[in-house]
CSV table of N, CA, C and O in Angstrom, one decimal:
chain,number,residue,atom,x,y,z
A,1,UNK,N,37.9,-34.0,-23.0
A,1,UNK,CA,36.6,-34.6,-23.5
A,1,UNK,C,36.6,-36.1,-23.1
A,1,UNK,O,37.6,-36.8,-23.3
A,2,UNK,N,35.4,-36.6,-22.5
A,2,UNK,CA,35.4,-38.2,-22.2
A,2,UNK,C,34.7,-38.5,-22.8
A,2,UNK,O,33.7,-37.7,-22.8
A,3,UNK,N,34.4,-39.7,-23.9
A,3,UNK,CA,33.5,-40.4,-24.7
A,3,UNK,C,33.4,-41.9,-23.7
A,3,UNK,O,34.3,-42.6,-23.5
A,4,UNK,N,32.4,-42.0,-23.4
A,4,UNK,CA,31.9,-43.3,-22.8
A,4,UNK,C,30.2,-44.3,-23.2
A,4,UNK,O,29.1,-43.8,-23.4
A,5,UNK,N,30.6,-45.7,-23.1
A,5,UNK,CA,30.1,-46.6,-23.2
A,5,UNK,C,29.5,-47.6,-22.1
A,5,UNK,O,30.1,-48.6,-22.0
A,6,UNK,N,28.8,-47.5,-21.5
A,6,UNK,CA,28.6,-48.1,-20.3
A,6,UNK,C,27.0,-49.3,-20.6
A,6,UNK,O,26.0,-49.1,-21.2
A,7,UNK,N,27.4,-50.6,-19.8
A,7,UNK,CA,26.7,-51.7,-20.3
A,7,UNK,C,25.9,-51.7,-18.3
A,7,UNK,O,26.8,-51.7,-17.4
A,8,UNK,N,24.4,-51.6,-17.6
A,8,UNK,CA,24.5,-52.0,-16.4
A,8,UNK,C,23.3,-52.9,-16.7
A,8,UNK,O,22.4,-52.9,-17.6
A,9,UNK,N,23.8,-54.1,-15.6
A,9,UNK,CA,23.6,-55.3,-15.8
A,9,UNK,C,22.4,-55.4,-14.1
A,9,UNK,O,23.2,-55.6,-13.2
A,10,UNK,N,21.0,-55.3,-13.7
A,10,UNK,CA,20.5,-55.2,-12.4
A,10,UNK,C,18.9,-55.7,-12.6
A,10,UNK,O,18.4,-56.1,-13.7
A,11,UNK,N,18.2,-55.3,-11.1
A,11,UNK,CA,16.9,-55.8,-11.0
A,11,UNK,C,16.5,-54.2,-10.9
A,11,UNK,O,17.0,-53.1,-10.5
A,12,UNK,N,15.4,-54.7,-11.5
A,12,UNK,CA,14.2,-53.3,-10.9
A,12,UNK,C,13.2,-54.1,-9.7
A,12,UNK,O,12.3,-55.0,-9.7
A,13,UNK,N,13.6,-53.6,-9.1
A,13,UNK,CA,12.8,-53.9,-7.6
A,13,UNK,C,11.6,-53.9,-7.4
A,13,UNK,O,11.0,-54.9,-7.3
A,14,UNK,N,11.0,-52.5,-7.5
A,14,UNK,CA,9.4,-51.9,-7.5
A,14,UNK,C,9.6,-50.6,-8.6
A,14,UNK,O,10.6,-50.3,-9.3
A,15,UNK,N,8.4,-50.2,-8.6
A,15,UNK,CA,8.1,-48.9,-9.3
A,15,UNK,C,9.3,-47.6,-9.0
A,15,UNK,O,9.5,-46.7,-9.9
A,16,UNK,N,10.1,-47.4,-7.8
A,16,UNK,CA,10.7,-46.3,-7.2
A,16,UNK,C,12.4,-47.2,-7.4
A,16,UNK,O,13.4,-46.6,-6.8
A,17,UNK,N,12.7,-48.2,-8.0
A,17,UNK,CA,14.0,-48.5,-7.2
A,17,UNK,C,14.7,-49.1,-8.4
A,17,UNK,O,13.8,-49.6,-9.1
A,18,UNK,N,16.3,-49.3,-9.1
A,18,UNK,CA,16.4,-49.9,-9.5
A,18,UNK,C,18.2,-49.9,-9.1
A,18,UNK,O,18.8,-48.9,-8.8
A,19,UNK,N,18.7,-51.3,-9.3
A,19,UNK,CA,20.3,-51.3,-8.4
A,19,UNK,C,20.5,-52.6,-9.6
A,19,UNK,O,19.7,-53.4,-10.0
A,20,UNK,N,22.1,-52.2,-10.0
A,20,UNK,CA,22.8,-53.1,-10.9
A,20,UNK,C,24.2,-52.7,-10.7
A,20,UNK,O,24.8,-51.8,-10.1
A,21,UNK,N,24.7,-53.9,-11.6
A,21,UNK,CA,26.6,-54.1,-12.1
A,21,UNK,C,26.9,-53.6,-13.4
A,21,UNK,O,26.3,-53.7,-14.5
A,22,UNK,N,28.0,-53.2,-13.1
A,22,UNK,CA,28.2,-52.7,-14.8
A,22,UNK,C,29.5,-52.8,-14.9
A,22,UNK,O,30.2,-53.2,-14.0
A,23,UNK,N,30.0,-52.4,-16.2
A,23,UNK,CA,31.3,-52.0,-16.6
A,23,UNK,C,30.8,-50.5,-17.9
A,23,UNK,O,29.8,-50.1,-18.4
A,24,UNK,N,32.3,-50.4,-18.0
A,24,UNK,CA,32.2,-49.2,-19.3
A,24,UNK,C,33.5,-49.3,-20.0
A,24,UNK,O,34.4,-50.0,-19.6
A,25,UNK,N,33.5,-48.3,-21.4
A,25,UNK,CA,34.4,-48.0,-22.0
A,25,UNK,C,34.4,-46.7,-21.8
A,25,UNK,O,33.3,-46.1,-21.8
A,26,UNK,N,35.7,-46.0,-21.6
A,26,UNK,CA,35.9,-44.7,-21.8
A,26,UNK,C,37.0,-44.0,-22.4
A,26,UNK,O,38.0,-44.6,-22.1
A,27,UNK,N,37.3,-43.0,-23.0
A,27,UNK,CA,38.2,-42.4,-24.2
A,27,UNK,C,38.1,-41.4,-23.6
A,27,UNK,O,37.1,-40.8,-23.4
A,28,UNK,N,39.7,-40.9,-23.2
A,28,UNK,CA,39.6,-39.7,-22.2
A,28,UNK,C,41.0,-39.1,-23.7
A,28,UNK,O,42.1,-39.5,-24.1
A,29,UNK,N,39.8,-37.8,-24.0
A,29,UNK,CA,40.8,-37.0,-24.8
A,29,UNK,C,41.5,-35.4,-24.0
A,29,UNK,O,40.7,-34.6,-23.6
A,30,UNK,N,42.6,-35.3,-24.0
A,30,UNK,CA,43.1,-34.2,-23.4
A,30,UNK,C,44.4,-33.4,-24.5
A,30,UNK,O,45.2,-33.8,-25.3
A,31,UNK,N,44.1,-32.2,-24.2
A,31,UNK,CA,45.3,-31.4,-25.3
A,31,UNK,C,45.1,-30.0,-24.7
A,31,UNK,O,44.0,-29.4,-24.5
A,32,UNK,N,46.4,-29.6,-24.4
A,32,UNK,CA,47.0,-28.6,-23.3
A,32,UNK,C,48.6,-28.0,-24.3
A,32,UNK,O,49.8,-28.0,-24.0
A,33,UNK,N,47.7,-27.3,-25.5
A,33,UNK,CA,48.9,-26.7,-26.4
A,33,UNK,C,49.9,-25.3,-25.1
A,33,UNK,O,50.5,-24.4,-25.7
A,34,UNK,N,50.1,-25.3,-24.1
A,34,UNK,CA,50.8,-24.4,-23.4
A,34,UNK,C,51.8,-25.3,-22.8
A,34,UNK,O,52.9,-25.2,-22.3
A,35,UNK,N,50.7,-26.3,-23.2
A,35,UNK,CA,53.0,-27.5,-22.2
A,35,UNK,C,53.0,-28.4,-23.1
A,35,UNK,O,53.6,-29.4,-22.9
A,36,UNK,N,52.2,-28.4,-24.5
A,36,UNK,CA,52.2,-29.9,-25.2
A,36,UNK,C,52.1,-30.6,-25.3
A,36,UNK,O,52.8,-31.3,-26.0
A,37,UNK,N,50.6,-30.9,-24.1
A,37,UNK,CA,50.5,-32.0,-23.9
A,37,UNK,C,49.2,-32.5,-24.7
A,37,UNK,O,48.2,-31.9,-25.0
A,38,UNK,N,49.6,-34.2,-25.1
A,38,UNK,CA,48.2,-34.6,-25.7
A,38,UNK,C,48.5,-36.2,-25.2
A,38,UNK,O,49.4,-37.1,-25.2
A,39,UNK,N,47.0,-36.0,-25.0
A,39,UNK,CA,46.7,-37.5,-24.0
A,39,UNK,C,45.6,-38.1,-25.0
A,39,UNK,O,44.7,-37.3,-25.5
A,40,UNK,N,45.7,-39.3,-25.3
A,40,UNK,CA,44.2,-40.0,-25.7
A,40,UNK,C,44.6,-41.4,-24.6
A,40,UNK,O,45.5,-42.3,-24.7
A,41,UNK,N,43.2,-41.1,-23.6
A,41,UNK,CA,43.7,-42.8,-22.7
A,41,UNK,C,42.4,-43.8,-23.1
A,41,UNK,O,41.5,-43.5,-23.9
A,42,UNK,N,42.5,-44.6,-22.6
A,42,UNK,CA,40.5,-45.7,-22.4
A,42,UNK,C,41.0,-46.3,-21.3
A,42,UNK,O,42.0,-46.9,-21.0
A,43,UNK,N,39.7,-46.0,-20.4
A,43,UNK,CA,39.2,-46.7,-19.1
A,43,UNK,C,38.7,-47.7,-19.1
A,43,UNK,O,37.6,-47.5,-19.6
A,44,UNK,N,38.8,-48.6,-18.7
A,44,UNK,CA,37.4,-49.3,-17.8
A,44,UNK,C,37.3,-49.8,-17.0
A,44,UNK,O,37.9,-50.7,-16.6
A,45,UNK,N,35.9,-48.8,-16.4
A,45,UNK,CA,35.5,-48.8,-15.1
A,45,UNK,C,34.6,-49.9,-14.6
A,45,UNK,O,34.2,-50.7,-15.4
A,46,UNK,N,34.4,-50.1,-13.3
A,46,UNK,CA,33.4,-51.1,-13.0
A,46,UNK,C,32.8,-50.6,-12.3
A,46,UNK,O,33.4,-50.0,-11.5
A,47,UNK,N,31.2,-50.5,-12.0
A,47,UNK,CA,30.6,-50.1,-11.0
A,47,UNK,C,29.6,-50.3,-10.3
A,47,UNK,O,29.8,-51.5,-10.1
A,48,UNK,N,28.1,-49.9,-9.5
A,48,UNK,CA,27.5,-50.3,-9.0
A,48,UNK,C,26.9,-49.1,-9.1
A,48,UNK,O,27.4,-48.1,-8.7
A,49,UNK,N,25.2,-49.3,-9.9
A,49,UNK,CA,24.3,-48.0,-10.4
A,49,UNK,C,23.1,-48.2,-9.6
A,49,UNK,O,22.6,-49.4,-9.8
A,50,UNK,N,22.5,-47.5,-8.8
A,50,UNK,CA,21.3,-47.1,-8.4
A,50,UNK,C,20.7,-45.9,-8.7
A,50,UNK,O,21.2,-44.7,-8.4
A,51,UNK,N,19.4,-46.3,-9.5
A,51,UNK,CA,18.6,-45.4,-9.6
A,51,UNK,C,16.9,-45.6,-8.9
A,51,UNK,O,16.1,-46.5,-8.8
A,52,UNK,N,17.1,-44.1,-8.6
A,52,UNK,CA,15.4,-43.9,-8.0
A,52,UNK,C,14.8,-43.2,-8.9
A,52,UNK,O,15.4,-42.3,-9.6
A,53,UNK,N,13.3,-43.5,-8.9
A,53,UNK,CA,12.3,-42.6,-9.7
A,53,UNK,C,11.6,-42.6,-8.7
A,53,UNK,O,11.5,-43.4,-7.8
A,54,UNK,N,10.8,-41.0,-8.9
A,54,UNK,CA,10.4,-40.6,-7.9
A,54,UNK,C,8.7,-40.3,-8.1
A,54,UNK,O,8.0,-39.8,-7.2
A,55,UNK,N,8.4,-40.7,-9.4
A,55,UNK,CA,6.8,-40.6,-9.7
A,55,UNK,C,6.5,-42.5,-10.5
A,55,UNK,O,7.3,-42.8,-11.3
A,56,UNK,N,5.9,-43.1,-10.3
A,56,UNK,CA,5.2,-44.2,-11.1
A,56,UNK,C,4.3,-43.7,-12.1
A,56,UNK,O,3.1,-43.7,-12.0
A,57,UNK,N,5.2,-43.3,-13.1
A,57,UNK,CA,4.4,-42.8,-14.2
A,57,UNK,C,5.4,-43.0,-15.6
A,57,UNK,O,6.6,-43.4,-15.5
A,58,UNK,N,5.1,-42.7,-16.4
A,58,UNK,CA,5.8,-42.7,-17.9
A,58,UNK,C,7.2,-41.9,-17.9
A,58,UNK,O,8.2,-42.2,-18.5
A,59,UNK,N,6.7,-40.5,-17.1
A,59,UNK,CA,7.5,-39.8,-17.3
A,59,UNK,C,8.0,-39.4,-15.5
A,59,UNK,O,7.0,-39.2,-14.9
A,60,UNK,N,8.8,-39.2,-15.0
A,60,UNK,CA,9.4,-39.3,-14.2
A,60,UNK,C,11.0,-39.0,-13.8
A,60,UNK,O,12.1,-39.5,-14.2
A,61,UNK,N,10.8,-37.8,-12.6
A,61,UNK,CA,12.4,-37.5,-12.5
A,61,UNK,C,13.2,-38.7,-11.5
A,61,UNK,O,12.7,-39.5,-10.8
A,62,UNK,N,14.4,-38.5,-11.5
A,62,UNK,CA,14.9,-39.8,-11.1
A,62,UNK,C,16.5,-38.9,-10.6
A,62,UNK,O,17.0,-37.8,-11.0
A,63,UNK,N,17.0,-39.9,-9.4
A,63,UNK,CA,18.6,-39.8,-9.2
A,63,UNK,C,19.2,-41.1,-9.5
A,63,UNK,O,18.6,-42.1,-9.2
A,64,UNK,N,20.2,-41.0,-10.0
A,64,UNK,CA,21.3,-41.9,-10.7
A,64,UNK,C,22.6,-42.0,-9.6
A,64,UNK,O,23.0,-40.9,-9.6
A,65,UNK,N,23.1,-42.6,-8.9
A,65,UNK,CA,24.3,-42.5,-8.4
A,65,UNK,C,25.8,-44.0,-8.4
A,65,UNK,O,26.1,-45.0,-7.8
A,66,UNK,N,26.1,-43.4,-9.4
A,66,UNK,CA,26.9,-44.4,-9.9
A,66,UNK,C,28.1,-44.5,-9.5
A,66,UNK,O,28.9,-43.6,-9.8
A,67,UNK,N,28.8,-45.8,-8.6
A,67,UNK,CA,30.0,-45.5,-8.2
A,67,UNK,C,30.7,-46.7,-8.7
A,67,UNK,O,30.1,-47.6,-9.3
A,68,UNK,N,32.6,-46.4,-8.2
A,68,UNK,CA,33.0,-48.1,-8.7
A,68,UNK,C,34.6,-47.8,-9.1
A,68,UNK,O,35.1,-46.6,-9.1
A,69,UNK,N,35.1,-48.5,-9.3
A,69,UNK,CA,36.7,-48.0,-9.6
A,69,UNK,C,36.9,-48.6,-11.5
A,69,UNK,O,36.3,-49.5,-12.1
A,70,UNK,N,38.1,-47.4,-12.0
A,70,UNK,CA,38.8,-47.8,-12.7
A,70,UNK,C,39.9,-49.4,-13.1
A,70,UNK,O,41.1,-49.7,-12.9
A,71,UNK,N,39.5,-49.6,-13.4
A,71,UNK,CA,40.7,-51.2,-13.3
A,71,UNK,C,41.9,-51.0,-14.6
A,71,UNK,O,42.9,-51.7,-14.5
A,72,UNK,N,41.7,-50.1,-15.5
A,72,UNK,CA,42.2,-50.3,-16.7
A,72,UNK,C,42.2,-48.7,-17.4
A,72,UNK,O,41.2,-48.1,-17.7
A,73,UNK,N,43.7,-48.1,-17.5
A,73,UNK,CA,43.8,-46.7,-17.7
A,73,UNK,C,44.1,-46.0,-16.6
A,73,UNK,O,45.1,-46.3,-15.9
A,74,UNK,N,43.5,-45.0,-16.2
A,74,UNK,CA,43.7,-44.2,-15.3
A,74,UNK,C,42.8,-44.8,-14.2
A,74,UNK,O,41.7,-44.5,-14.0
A,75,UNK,N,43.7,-45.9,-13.5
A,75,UNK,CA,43.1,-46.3,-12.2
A,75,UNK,C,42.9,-45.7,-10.8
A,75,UNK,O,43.8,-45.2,-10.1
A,76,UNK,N,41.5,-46.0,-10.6
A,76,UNK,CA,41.2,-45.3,-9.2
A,76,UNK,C,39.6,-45.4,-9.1
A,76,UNK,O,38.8,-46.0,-9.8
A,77,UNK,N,39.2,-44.6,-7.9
A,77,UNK,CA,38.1,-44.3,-7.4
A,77,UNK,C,37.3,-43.6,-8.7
A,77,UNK,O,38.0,-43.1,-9.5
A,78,UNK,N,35.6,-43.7,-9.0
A,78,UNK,CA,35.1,-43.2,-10.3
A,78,UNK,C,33.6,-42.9,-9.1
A,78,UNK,O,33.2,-43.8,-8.3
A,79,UNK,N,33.0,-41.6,-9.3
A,79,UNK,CA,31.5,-41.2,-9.2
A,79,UNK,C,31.3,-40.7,-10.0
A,79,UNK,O,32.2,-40.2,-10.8
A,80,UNK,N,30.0,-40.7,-10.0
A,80,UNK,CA,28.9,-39.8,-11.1
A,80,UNK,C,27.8,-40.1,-10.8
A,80,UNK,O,27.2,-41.0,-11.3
A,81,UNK,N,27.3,-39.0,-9.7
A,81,UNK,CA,26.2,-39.0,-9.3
A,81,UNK,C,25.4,-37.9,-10.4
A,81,UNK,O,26.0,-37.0,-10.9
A,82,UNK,N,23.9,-38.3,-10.6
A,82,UNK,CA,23.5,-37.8,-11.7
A,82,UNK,C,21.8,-37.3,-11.0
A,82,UNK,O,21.3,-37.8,-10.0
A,83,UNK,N,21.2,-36.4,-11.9
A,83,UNK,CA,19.6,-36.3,-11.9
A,83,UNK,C,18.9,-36.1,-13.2
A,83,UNK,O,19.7,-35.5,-14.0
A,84,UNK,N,18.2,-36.2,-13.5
A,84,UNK,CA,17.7,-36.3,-14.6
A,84,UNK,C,15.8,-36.5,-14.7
A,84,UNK,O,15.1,-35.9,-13.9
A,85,UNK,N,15.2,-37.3,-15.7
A,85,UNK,CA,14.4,-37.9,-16.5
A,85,UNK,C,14.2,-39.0,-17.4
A,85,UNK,O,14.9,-39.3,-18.4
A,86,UNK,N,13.0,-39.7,-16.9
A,86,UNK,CA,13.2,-41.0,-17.1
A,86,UNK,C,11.3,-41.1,-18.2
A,86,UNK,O,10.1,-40.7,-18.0
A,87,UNK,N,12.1,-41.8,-19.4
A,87,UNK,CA,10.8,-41.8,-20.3
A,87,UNK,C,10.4,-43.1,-20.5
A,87,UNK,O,11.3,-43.7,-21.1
A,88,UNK,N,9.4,-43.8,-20.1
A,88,UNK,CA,9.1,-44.5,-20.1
A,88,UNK,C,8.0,-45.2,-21.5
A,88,UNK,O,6.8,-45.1,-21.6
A,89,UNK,N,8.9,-45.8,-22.3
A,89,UNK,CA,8.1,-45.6,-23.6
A,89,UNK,C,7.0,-47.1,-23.5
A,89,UNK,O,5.8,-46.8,-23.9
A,90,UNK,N,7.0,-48.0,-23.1
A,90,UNK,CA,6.2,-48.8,-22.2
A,90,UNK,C,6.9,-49.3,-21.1
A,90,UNK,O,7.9,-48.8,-20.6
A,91,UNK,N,6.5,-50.6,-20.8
A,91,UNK,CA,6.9,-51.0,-19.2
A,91,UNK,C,8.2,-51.7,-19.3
A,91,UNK,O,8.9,-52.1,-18.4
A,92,UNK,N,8.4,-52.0,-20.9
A,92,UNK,CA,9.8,-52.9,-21.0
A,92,UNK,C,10.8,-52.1,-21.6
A,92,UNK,O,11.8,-52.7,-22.0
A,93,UNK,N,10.8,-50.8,-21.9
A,93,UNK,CA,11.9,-50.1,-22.4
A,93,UNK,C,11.2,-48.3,-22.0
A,93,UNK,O,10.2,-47.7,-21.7
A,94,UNK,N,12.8,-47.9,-22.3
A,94,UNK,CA,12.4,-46.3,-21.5
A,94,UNK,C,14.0,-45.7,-22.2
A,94,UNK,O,15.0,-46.3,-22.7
A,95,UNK,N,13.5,-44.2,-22.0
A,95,UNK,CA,15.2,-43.8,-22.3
A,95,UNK,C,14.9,-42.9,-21.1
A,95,UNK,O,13.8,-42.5,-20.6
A,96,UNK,N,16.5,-42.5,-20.7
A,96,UNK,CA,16.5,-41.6,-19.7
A,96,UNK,C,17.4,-40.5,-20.1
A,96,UNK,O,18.1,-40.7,-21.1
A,97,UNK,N,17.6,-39.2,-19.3
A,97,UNK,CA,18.5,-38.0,-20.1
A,97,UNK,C,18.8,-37.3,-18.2
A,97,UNK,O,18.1,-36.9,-17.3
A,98,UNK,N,20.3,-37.5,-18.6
A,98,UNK,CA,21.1,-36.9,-17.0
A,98,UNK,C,21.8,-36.4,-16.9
A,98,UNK,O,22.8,-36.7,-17.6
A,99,UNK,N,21.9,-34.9,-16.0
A,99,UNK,CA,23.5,-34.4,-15.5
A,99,UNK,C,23.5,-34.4,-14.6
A,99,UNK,O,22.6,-34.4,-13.8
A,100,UNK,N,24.9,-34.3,-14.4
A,100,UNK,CA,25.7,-34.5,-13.0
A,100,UNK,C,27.0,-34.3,-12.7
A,100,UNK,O,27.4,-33.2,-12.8
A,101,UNK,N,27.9,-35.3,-12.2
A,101,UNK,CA,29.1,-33.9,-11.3
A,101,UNK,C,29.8,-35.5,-11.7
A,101,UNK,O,29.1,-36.6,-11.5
A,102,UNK,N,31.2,-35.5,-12.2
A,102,UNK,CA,31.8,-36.8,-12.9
A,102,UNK,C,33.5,-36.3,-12.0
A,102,UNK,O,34.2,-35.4,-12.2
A,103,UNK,N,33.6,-37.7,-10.8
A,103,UNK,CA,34.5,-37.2,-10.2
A,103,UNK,C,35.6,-39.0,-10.5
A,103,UNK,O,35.2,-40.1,-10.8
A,104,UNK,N,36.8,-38.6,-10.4
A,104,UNK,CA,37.6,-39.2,-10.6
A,104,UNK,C,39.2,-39.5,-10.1
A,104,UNK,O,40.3,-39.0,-10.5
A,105,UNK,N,39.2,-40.3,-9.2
A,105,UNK,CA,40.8,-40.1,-8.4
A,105,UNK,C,41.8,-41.4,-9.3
A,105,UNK,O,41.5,-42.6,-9.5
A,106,UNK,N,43.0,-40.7,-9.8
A,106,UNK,CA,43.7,-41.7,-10.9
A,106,UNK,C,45.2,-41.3,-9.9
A,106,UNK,O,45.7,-40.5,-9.2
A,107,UNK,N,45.5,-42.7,-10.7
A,107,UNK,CA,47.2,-42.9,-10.7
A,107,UNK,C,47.9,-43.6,-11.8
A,107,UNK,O,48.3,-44.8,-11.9
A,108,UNK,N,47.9,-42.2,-12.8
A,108,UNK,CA,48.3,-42.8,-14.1
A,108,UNK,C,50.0,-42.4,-14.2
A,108,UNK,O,50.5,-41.3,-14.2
A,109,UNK,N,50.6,-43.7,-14.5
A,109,UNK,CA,52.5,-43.7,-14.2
A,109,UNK,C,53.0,-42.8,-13.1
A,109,UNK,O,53.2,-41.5,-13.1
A,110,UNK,N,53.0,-43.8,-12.0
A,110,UNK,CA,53.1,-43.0,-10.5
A,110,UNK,C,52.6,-41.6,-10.7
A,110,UNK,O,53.4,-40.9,-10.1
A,111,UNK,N,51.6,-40.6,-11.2
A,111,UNK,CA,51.2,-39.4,-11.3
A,111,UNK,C,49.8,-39.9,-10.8
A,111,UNK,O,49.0,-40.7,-11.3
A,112,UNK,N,49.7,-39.2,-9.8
A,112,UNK,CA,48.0,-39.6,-8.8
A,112,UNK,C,47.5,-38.0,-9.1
A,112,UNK,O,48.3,-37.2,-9.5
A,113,UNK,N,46.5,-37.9,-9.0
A,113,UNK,CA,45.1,-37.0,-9.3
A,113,UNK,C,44.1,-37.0,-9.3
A,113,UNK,O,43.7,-37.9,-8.6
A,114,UNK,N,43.2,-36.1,-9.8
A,114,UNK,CA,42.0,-36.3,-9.7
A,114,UNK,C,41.2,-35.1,-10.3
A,114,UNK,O,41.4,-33.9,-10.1
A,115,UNK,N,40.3,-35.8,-11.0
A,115,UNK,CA,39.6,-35.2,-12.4
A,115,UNK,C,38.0,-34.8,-11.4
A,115,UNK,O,37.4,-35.5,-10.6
A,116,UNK,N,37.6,-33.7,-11.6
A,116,UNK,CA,36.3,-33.5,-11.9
A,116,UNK,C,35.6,-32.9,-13.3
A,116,UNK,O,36.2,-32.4,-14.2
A,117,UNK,N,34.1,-33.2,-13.2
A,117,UNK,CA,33.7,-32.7,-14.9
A,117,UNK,C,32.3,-32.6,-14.7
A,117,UNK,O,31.8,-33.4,-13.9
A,118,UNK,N,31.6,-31.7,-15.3
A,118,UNK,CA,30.1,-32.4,-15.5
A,118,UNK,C,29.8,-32.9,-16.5
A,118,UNK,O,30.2,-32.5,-17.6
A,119,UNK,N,28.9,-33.9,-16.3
A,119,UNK,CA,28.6,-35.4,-17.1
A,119,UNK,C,26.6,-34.8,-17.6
A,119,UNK,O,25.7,-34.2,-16.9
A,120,UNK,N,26.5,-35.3,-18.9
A,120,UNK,CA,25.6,-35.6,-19.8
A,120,UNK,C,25.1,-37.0,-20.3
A,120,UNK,O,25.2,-37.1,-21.5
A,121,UNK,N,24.7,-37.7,-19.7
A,121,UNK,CA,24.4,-39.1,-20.1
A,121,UNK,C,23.0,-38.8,-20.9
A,121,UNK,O,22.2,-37.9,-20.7
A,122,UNK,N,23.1,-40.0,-21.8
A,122,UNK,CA,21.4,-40.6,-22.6
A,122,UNK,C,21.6,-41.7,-22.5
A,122,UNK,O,22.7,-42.3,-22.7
A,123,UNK,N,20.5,-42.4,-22.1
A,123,UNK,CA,20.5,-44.4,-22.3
A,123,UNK,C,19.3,-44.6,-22.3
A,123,UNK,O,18.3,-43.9,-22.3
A,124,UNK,N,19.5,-45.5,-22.4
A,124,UNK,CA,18.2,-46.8,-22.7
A,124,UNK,C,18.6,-47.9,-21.7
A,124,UNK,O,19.7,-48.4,-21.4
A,125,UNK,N,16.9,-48.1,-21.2
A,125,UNK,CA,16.7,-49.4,-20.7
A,125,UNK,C,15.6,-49.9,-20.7
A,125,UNK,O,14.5,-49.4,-20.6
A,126,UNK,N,16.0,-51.5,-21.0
A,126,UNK,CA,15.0,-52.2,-21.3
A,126,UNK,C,14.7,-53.6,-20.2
A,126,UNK,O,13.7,-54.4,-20.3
Protein backbone atom coordinates (compact mmCIF):
# COMPACT_ATOMS: atom_id res chain seq x y z
CA UNK A 1 0.00 0.00 0.00
CA UNK A 2 1.49 3.54 -0.92
CA UNK A 3 -0.02 6.63 0.82
CA UNK A 4 1.20 9.78 -0.90
CA UNK A 5 1.30 13.53 -0.71
CA UNK A 6 2.43 15.37 -3.60
CA UNK A 7 2.82 19.51 -3.66
CA UNK A 8 3.37 20.55 -8.03
CA UNK A 9 4.62 23.77 -8.20
CA UNK A 10 4.08 25.10 -12.57
CA UNK A 11 2.42 27.45 -15.33
CA UNK A 12 -0.66 26.78 -17.16
CA UNK A 13 0.35 27.72 -20.57
CA UNK A 14 -3.04 27.84 -22.60
CA UNK A 15 -6.36 26.10 -22.29
CA UNK A 16 -4.74 22.38 -23.46
CA UNK A 17 -1.26 22.51 -21.44
CA UNK A 18 0.03 22.61 -18.12
CA UNK A 19 4.02 21.63 -16.96
CA UNK A 20 5.44 21.97 -13.33
CA UNK A 21 8.04 20.96 -10.34
CA UNK A 22 7.12 19.10 -7.59
CA UNK A 23 8.11 16.98 -4.75
CA UNK A 24 6.03 14.40 -2.54
CA UNK A 25 5.69 12.39 0.59
CA UNK A 26 5.23 8.77 0.37
CA UNK A 27 4.56 5.85 2.95
CA UNK A 28 5.21 2.67 1.35
CA UNK A 29 3.47 -0.04 3.58
CA UNK A 30 4.46 -3.76 2.87
CA UNK A 31 3.71 -7.12 4.84
CA UNK A 32 4.53 -10.61 3.38
CA UNK A 33 3.41 -12.96 6.45
CA UNK A 34 5.14 -16.13 4.25
CA UNK A 35 8.81 -14.79 4.91
CA UNK A 36 7.92 -12.07 7.63
CA UNK A 37 8.42 -9.53 6.15
CA UNK A 38 7.17 -5.96 7.21
CA UNK A 39 8.36 -2.81 5.68
CA UNK A 40 6.91 0.67 6.54
CA UNK A 41 9.39 3.14 4.33
CA UNK A 42 8.73 7.27 3.17
CA UNK A 43 9.95 8.57 0.00
CA UNK A 44 10.56 11.59 -1.40
CA UNK A 45 10.33 11.92 -4.79
CA UNK A 46 11.02 14.90 -7.06
CA UNK A 47 9.49 15.34 -10.24
CA UNK A 48 8.39 17.06 -13.36
CA UNK A 49 4.28 16.90 -14.08
CA UNK A 50 2.65 17.55 -17.37
CA UNK A 51 -0.73 17.65 -17.96
CA UNK A 52 -2.93 17.94 -21.12
CA UNK A 53 -6.67 18.63 -21.34
CA UNK A 54 -8.06 17.80 -24.21
CA UNK A 55 -11.54 19.77 -24.32
CA UNK A 56 -11.69 23.80 -23.05
CA UNK A 57 -14.45 23.27 -21.06
CA UNK A 58 -15.33 22.75 -17.19
CA UNK A 59 -15.25 19.31 -17.52
CA UNK A 60 -12.56 17.64 -19.51
CA UNK A 61 -10.45 14.43 -19.95
CA UNK A 62 -6.85 14.95 -19.47
CA UNK A 63 -3.27 12.89 -19.46
CA UNK A 64 -0.99 13.35 -16.52
CA UNK A 65 2.55 12.11 -16.95
CA UNK A 66 4.58 12.44 -14.13
CA UNK A 67 8.16 11.57 -13.99
CA UNK A 68 11.37 12.24 -11.54
CA UNK A 69 13.49 10.31 -9.09
CA UNK A 70 13.36 9.25 -5.48
CA UNK A 71 16.10 11.16 -3.39
CA UNK A 72 15.02 9.78 0.02
CA UNK A 73 13.92 5.98 0.86
CA UNK A 74 13.82 3.79 -1.84
CA UNK A 75 15.91 5.63 -4.30
CA UNK A 76 15.65 5.55 -8.00
CA UNK A 77 13.75 6.21 -11.18
CA UNK A 78 9.66 7.12 -10.30
CA UNK A 79 6.63 7.21 -13.29
CA UNK A 80 3.16 7.56 -13.12
CA UNK A 81 1.73 8.20 -16.12
CA UNK A 82 -1.92 8.75 -15.50
CA UNK A 83 -5.58 9.58 -17.45
CA UNK A 84 -8.32 10.83 -15.97
CA UNK A 85 -10.82 14.05 -15.52
CA UNK A 86 -10.51 17.37 -14.85
CA UNK A 87 -13.36 19.44 -13.05
CA UNK A 88 -13.15 22.65 -13.41
CA UNK A 89 -15.09 24.43 -10.59
CA UNK A 90 -14.24 27.99 -12.05
CA UNK A 91 -11.09 29.28 -13.85
CA UNK A 92 -8.96 29.48 -10.57
CA UNK A 93 -9.62 26.08 -9.00
CA UNK A 94 -10.62 22.53 -10.26
CA UNK A 95 -10.22 19.04 -8.89
CA UNK A 96 -9.16 16.29 -10.99
CA UNK A 97 -9.63 12.25 -10.46
CA UNK A 98 -6.74 9.68 -12.24
CA UNK A 99 -5.53 6.20 -12.89
CA UNK A 100 -2.66 4.86 -14.10
CA UNK A 101 0.35 2.48 -14.09
CA UNK A 102 2.91 3.60 -10.87
CA UNK A 103 6.37 2.35 -11.85
CA UNK A 104 9.36 2.39 -9.70
CA UNK A 105 13.18 1.30 -9.97
CA UNK A 106 14.75 1.34 -6.19
CA UNK A 107 17.99 0.42 -4.48
CA UNK A 108 17.07 0.10 -1.06
CA UNK A 109 20.42 -1.43 1.18
CA UNK A 110 22.34 -2.62 -1.87
CA UNK A 111 18.76 -4.54 -2.83
CA UNK A 112 17.85 -2.85 -6.40
CA UNK A 113 14.27 -3.54 -7.88
CA UNK A 114 11.54 -2.44 -9.07
CA UNK A 115 7.87 -1.87 -8.09
CA UNK A 116 4.93 -1.66 -10.35
CA UNK A 117 1.18 -0.70 -9.15
CA UNK A 118 -1.76 1.01 -10.34
CA UNK A 119 -2.19 4.48 -8.97
CA UNK A 120 -5.57 6.40 -8.05
CA UNK A 121 -4.95 9.99 -7.55
CA UNK A 122 -7.53 13.00 -6.49
CA UNK A 123 -6.13 16.73 -6.28
CA UNK A 124 -6.80 19.97 -6.54
CA UNK A 125 -5.63 22.86 -8.41
CA UNK A 126 -5.80 26.15 -8.07
Amino acid sequence: QINSFFTIHGYQFNQYLFAGLGFGLEQISYKDDDITLYLNQYNLPIVADVRLYFLPRSISPVIDLRAGYTVLGFKGNYYNPSIGVDFSVSPRFGVFLLAGYFKQKYDYLGTKGESNNISFRVGFHF
